[in-house]
Coordinates of C-alpha atoms and ligand atoms in Angstrom, one line a residue:
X1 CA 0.0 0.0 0.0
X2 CA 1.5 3.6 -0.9
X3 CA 1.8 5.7 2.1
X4 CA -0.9 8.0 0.8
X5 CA -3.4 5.9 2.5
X6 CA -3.0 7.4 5.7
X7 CA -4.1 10.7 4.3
X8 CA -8.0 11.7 4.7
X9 CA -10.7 9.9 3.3
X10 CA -11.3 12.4 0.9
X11 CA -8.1 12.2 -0.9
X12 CA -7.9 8.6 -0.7
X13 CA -11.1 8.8 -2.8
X14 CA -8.8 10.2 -5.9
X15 CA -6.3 6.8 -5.7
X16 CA -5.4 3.9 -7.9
X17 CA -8.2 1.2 -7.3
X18 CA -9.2 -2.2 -7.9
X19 CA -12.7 -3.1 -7.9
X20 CA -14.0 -6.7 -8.2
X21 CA -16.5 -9.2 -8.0
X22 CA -17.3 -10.6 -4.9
X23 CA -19.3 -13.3 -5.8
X24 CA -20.1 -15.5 -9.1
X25 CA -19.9 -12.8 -11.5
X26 CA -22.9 -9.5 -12.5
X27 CA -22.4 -8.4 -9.1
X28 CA -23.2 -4.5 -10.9
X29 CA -19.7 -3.7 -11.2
X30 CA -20.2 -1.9 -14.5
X31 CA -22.6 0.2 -12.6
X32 CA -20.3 0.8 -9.5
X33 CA -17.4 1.8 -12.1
X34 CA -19.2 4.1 -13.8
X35 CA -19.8 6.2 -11.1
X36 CA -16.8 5.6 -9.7
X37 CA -15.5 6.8 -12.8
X38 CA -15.5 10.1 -12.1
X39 CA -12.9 10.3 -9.4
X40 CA -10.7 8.3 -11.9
X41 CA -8.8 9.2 -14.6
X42 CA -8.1 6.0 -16.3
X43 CA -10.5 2.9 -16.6
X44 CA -8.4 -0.7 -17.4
X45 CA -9.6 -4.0 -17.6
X46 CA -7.1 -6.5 -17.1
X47 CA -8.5 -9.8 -17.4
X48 CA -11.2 -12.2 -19.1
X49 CA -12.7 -11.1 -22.6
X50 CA -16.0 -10.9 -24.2
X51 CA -17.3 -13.3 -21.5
X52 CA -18.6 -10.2 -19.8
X53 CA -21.1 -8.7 -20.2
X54 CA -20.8 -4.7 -17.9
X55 CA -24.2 -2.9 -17.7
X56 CA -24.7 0.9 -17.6
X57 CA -28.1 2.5 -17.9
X58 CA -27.4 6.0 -18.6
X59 CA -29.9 8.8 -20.2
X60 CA -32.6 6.7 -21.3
X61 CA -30.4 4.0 -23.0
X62 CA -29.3 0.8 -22.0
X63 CA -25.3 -0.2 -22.9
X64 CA -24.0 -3.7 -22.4
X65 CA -20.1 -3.6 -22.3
X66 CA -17.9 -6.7 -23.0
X67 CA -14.5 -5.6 -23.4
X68 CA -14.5 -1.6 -23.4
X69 CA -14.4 -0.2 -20.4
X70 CA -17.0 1.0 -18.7
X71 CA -15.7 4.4 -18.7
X72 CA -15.8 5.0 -22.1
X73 CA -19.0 6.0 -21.3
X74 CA -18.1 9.3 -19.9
X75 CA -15.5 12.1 -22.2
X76 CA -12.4 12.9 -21.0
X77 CA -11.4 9.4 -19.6
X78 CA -8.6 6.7 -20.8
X79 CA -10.1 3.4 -21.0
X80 CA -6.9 0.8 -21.2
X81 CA -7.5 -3.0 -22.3
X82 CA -4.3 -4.4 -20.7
X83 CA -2.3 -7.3 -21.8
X84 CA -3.8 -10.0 -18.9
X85 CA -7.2 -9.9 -21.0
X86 CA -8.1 -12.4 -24.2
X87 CA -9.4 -10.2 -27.0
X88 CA -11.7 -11.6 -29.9
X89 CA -10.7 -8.5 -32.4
X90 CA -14.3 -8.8 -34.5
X91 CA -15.9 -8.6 -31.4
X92 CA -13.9 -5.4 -30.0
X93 CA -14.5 -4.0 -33.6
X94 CA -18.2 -4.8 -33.3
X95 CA -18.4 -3.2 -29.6
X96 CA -16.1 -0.1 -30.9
X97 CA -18.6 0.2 -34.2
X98 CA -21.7 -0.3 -31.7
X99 CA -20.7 2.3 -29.0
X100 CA -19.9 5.0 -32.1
X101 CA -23.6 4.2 -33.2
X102 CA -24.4 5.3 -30.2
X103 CA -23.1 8.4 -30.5
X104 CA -19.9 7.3 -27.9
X105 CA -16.7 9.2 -28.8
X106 CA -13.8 6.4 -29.7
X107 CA -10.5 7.8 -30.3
X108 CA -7.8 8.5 -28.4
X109 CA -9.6 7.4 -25.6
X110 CA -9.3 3.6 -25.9
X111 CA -5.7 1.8 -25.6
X112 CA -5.3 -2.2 -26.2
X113 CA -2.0 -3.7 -25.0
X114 CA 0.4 -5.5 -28.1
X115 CA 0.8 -8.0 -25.6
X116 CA -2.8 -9.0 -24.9
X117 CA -3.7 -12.7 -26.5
X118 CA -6.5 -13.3 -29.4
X119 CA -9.4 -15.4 -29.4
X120 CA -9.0 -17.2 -32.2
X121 CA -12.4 -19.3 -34.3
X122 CA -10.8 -22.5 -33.0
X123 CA -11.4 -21.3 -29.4
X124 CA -14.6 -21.3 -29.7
X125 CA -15.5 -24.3 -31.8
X126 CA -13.1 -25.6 -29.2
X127 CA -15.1 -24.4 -26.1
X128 CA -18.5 -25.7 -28.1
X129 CA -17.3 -29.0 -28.4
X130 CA -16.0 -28.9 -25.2
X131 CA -19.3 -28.3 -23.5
X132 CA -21.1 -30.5 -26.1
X133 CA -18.7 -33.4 -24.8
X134 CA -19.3 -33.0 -21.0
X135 CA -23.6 -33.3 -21.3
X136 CA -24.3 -32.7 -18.1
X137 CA -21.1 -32.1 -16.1
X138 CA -20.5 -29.3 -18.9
X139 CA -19.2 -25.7 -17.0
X140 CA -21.8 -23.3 -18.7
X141 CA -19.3 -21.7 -20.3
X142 CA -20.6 -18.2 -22.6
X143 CA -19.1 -20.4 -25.4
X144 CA -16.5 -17.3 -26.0
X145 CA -13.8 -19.0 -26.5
X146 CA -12.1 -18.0 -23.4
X147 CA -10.6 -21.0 -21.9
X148 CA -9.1 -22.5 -24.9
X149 CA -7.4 -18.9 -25.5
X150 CA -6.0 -18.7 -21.8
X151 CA -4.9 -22.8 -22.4
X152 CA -3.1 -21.0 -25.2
X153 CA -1.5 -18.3 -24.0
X154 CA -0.6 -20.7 -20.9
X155 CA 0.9 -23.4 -23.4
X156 CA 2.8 -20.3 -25.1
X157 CA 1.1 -21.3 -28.7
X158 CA -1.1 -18.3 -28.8
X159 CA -1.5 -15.4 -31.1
X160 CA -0.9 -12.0 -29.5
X161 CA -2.2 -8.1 -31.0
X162 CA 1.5 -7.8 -31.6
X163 CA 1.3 -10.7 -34.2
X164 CA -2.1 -9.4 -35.8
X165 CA -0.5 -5.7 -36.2
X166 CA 2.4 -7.7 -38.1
X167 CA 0.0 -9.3 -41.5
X168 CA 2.4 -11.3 -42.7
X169 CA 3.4 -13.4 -39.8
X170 CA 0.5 -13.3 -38.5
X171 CA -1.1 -15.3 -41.6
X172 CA 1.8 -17.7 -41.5
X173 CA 1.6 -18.3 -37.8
X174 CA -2.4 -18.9 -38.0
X175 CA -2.3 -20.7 -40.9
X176 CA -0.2 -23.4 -38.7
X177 CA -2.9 -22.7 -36.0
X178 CA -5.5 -23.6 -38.0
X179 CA -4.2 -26.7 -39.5
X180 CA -3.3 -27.9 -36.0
X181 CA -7.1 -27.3 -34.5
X182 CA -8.8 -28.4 -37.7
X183 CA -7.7 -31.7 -37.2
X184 CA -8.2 -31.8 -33.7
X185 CA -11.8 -30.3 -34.8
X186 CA -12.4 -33.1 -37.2
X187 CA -11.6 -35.9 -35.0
X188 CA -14.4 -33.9 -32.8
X189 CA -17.1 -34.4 -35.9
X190 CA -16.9 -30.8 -35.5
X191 CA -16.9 -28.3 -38.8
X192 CA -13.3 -27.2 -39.4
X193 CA -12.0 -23.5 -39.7
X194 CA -11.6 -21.8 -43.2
X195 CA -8.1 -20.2 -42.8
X196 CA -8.8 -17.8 -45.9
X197 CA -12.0 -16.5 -44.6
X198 CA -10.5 -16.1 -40.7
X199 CA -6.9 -14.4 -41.7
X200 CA -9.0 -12.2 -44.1
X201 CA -11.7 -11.1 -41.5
X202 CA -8.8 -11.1 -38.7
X203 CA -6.8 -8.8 -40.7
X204 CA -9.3 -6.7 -41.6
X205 CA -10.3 -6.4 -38.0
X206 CA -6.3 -5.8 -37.1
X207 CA -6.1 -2.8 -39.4
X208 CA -9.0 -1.4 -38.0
X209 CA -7.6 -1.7 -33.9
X210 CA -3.9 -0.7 -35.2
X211 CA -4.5 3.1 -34.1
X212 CA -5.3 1.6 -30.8
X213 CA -2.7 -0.4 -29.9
X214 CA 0.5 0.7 -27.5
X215 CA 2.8 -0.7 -25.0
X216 CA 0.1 -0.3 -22.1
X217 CA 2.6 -1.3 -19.6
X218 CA 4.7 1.7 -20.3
X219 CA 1.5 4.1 -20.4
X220 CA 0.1 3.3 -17.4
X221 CA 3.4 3.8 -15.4
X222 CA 3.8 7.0 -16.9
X223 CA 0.1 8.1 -16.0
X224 CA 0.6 6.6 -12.6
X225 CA 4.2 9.2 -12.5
X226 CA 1.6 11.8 -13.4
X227 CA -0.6 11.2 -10.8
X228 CA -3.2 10.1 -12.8
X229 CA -5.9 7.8 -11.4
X230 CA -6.4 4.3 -12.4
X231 CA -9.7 2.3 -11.6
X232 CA -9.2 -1.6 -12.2
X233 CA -12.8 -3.0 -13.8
X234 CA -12.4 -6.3 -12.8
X235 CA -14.1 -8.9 -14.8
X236 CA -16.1 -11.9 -13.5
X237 CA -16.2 -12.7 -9.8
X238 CA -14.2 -14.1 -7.0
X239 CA -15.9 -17.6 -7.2
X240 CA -15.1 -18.0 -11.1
X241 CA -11.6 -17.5 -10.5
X242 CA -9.2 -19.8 -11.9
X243 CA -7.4 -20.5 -8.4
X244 CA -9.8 -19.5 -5.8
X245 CA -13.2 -20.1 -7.6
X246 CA -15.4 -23.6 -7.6
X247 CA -13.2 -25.6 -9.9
X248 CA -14.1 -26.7 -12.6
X249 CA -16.9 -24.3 -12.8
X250 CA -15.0 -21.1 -13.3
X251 CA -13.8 -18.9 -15.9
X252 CA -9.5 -19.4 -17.2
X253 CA -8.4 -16.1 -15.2
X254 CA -7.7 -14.7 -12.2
X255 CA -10.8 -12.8 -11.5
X256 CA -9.5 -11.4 -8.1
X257 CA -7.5 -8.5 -7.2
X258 CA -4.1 -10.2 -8.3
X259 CA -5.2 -10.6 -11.4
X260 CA -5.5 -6.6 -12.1
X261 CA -1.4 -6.6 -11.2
X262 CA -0.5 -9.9 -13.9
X263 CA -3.1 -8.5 -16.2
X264 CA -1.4 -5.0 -16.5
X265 CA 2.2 -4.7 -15.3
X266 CA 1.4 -2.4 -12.4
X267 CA 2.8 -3.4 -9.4
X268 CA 1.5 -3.9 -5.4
X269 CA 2.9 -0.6 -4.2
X270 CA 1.1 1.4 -6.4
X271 CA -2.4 0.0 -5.4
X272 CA -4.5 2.0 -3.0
X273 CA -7.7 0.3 -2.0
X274 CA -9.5 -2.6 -3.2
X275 CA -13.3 -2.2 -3.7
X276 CA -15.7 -5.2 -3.7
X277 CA -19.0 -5.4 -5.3
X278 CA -21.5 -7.9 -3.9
X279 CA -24.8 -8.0 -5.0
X280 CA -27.8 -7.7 -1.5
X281 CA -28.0 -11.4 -2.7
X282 CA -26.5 -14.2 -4.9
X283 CA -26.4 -14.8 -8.5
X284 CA -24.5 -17.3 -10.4
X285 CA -25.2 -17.8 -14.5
X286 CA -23.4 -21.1 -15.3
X287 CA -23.1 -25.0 -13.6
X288 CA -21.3 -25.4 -10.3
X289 CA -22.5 -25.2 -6.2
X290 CA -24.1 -21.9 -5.2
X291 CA -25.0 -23.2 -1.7
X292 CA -27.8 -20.5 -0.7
X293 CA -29.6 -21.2 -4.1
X294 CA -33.7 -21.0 -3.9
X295 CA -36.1 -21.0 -5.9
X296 CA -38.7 -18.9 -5.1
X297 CA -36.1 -16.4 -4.5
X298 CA -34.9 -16.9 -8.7
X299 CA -38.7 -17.1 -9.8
X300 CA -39.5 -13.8 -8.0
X301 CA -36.5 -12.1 -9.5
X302 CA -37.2 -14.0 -12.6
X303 CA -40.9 -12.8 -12.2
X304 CA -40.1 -8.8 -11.5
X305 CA -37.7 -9.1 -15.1
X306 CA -34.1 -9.3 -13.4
X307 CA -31.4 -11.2 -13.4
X308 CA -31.0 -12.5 -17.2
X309 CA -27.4 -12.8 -18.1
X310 CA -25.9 -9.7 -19.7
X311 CA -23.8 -11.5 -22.3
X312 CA -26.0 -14.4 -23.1
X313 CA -29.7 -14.0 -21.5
X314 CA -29.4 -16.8 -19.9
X315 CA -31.9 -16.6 -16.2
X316 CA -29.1 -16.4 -13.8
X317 CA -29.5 -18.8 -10.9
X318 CA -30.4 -16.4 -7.6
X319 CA -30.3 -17.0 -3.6
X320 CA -29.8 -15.5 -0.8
X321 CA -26.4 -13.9 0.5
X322 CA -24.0 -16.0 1.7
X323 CA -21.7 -14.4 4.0
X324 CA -18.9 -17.5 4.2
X325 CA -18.6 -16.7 0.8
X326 CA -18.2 -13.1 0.9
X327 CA -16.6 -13.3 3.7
X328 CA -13.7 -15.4 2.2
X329 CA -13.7 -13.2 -1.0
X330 CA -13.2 -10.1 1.3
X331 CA -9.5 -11.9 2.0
X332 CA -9.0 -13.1 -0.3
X333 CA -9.1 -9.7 -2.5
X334 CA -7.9 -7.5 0.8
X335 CA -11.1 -5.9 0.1
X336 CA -11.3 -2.7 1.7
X337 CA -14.6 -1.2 0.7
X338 CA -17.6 -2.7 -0.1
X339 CA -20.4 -1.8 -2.5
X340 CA -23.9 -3.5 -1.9
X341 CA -26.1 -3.6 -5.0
X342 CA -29.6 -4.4 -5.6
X343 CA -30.6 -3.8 -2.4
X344 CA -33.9 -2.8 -4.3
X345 CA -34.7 -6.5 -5.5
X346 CA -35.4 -7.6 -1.8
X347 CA -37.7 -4.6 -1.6
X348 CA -40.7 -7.6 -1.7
X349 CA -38.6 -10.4 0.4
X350 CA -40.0 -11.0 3.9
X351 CA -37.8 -12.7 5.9
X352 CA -34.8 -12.2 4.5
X353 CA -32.2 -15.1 4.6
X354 CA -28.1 -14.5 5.2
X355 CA -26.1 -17.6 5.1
X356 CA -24.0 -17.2 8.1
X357 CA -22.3 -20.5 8.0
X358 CA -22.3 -24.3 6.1
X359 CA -22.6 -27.5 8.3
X360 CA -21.1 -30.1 6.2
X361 CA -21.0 -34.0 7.4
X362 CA -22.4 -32.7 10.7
X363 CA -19.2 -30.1 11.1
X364 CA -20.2 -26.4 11.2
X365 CA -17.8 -24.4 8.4
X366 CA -16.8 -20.9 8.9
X367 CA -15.1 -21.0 5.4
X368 CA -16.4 -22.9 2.0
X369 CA -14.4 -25.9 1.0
X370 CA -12.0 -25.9 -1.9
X371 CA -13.5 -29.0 -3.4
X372 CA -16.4 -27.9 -5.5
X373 CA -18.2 -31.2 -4.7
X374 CA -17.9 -30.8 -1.0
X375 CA -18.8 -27.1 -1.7
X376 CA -22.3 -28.4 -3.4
X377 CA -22.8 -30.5 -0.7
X378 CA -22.4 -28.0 2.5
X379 CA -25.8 -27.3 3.9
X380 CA -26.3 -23.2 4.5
X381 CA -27.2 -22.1 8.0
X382 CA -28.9 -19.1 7.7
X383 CA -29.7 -16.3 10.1
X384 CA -33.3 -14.5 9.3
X385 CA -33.8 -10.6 9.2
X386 CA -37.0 -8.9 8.6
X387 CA -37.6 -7.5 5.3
X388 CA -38.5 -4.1 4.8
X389 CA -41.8 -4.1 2.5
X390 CA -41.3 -1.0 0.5
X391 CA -39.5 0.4 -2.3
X392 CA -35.8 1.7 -1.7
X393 CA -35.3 2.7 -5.1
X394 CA -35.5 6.7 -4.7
X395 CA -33.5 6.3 -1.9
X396 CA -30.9 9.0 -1.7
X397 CA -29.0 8.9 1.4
X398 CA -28.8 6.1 3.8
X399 CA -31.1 7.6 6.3
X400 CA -33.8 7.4 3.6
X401 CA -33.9 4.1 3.5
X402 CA -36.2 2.1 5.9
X403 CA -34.6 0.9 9.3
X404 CA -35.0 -3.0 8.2
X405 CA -32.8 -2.1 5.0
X406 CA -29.9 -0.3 7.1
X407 CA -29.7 -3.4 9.6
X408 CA -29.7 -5.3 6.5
X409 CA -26.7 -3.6 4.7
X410 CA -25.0 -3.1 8.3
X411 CA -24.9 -6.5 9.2
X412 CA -23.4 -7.6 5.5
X413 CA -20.8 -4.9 6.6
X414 CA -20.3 -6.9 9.9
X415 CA -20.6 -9.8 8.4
X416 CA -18.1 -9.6 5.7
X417 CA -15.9 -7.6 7.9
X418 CA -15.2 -5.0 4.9
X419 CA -16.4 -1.2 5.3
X420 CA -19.7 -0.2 3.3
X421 CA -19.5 2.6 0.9
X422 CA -21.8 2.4 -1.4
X423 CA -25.2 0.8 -1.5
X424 CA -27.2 0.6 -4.6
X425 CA -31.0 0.6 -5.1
X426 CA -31.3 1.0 -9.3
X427 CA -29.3 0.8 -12.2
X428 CA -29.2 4.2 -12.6
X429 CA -26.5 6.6 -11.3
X430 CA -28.6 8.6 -9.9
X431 CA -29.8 5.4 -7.6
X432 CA -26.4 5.7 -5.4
X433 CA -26.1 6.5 -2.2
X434 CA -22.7 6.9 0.0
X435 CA -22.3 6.2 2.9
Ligands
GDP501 P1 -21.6 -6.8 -14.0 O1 -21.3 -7.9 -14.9 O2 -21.1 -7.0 -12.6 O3 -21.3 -5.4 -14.5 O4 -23.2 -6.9 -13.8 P2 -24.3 -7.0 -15.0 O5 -24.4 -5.8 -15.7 O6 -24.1 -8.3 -15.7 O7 -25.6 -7.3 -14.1 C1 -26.0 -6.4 -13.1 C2 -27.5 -6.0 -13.5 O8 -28.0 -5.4 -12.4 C3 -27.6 -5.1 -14.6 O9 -28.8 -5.3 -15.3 C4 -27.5 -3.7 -14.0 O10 -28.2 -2.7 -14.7 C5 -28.3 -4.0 -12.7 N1 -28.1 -3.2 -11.5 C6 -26.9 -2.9 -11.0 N2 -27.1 -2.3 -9.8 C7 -28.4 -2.3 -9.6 C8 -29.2 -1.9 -8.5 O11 -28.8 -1.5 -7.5 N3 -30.6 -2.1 -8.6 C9 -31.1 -2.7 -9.8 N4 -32.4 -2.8 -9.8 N5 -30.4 -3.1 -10.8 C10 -29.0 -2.9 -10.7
IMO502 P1 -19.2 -10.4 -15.7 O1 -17.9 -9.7 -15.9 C1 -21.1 -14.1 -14.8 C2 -19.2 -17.8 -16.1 C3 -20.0 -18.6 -17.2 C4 -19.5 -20.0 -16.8 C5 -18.1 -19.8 -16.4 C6 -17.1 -20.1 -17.4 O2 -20.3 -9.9 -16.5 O3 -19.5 -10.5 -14.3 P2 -16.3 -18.8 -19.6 O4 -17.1 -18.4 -20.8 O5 -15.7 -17.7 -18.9 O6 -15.4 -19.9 -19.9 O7 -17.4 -19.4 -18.6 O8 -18.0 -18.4 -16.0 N1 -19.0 -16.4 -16.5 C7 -19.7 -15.4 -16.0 N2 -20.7 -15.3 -15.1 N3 -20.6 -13.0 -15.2 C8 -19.5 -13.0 -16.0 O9 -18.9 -11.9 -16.3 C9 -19.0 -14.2 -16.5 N4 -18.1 -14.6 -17.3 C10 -18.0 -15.9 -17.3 O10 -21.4 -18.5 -17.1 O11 -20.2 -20.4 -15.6
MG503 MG1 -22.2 -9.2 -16.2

């Protein structure tokens, strides 16, 4: 930690921070960043790809981010795609082309490392067969591609920007690609990849990211010399992470604070404060345990129109918090501050349900289990709270909102051990209060 974090509150406000998912991923962190985003100066994603799927609702219109930034959204900020993330370079030139539709300014406001890896069209007839294979132990993966890209990168055959800004060997180096994973492919009864029509779309696609692409590692540090401000977007969640997450069912990165250091070249000691998102209950789109999952809780989300995946519409499965779980991911990630979101989708729930511990094979556990099979089979203990009855969503400051709500949101704080700051009751920014 820098030794600024002794000074006030208020300028520890204008620091370098990571914010991540606490939980199984669409906790609202593209909500949180956004506002966040004006105390920052620089917006950087630094792991997973178009496997995520950021909301903003801003003046009327609905944006679903997958690999920009969610600051792009607001002029005068530098969003940075840093080299720990897998980029699919139609779909960035699809979500650049989309935004500019909008009316978004794209320019010199958007930087993608040389060192960041591709998803190729083998990854994701890879990741489809993949699933396809498993029936009914499959992951639920968004069929991106992702894993196959990180197994890649992590077997040091994968295709970097820095190849696609270079035509030539990139053709020759994903012609061999091709011919390698088209026979794999076949011996899947899978279709296999036309090299021509791939290099030609890939290279068109290059040419149009070229002005884009720097040595992030390099800007960033020089930004950071400048004092600049750098908010981390994490991607995914805590429990999707490749090391900490419910294995196999998780995503191929580190979705946890480290992973904004690897993913980006910045180091430790220039890292202020770690923010974690956690929803006001659980969500998890996908296979694998999710312990405090119920129900009636997912039809009655289902019912009021929430919680449909933002990258593939899938219903996400929904529960009730679980505080092992966020308590664990509060450690894990050093989390300093937390922000609460959705607080406004219990607004109906009474009693509310917190899962203040698992029993499993008679033992009471203060921590989930590594093994994802022991994790499935851990038996919540939950603590009951009464729920509140009314609508929190024009709630403006935390004195507005009704005294069951602030027990509520203070005993997640107490629970998790991390320090509120946020609590969010819409998906607008207006629908923020700070506490
Ligand atoms: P992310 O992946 O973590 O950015 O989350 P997603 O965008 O996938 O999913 C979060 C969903 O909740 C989106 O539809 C957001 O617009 C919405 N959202 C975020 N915060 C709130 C909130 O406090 N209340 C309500 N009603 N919706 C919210
Ligand atoms: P954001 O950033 C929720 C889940 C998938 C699947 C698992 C592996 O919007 O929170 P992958 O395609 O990564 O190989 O899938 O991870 N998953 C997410 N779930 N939010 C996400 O991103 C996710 N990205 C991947 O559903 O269970
Ligand atoms: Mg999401």
């Amino acid at each position: 930690m820098r030794r600024e974090n002794f000074l006030p509150k208020s300028e520890l406000e204008m620091a370098n921070t990571i914010l991540i998912g606490a939980q199984w991923g669409d906790e609202g962190k593209g909500k949180i960043i956004d506002v966040l985003t004006t105390k920052a100066d620089l917006i950087v994603r630094s792991q997973g790809g178009n496997n995520a799927g950021h909301t903003i609702v801003h003046g009327g219109k609905t944006y679903i981010l997958h690999l920009i930034p969610s600051g792009i959204l607001r002029p005068g900020k530098v969003c940075l795609i840093g080299n720990g993330v897998v980029i699919d370079p139609i779909a960035l030139v699809s979500e650049i082309d989309q935004l500019r539709r909008a009316g978004v300014k794209i320019g010199k406001n958007l930087l993608v490392s040389d060192c960041a890896h591709l998803v190729l069209p083998y990854h994701r007839a890879l990741d489809e067969q993949r699933e396809l294979r498993k029936g009914r132990a499959k992951i639920g993966t968004t069929k991106r591609g992702i894993g196959p890209a990180y197994a890649d990168k992590a077997s040091r055959t994968g295709l970097r920007i820095s190849d696609l800004m270079q035509p030539r060997l990139f053709s020759k180096k994903l012609q061999a690609k091709n011919r390698e994973n088209n026979a794999v492919l076949r011996a899947l009864g899978a279709k296999p990849i036309d090299h021509e029509e791939v290099n030609k779309n890939y290279l068109a696609a290059g040419a149009k990211l070229r002005p884009f692409v720097t040595n992030t590692v390099v800007y960033l540090h020089d930004a950071i010399k400048r004092g600049k401000n750098v908010l981390f977007e994490g991607a995914q969640g805590t429990f999707l992470d490749i090391d900490f997450g419910t294995y196999p069912y998780v995503t191929s990165s580190n979705t946890t604070a480290g992973g904004a250091l690897t993913g980006t070249g910045v180091p430790p000691n220039r890292i202020d404060r770690v923010v974690g998102v956690m929803k006001a209950y659980t969500t998890r789109v996908g296979e694998g345990p999710l312990p405090t999952e119920d129900q009636r809780l997912s039809d009655l989300l289902h019912s009021l129109g929430r919680e449909f995946g933002a990258t593939t519409g899938r219903a996400r499965r929904c529960g009730w918090f679980d505080a092992v779980a966020s308590g664990y991911a509060t450690m894990i990630n050093g989390i300093d501050e937390l922000a609460i979101t959705n607080l406004d989708g219990l607004d109906t729930v009474d009693p509310i349900r917190i899962c203040v511990g698992y029993r499993l094979n008679g033992k009471r556990l203060n921590v989930p289990p590594s093994d994802a099979v022991q994790l499935d089979n851990c038996e919540p203990i939950y603590e009951e709270m009464p729920g509140w009855k009314q609508s929190t969503s024009s709630a403006k400051k935390l004195s507005q909102l009704p005294r069951p709500a602030r027990n509520y949101v203070k005993r997640i704080g107490q629970l998790t051990g991390a320090k509120v700051s946020i609590v969010s009751v819409g998906p607008m920014r207006a629908q923020t209060i700070f506490l």
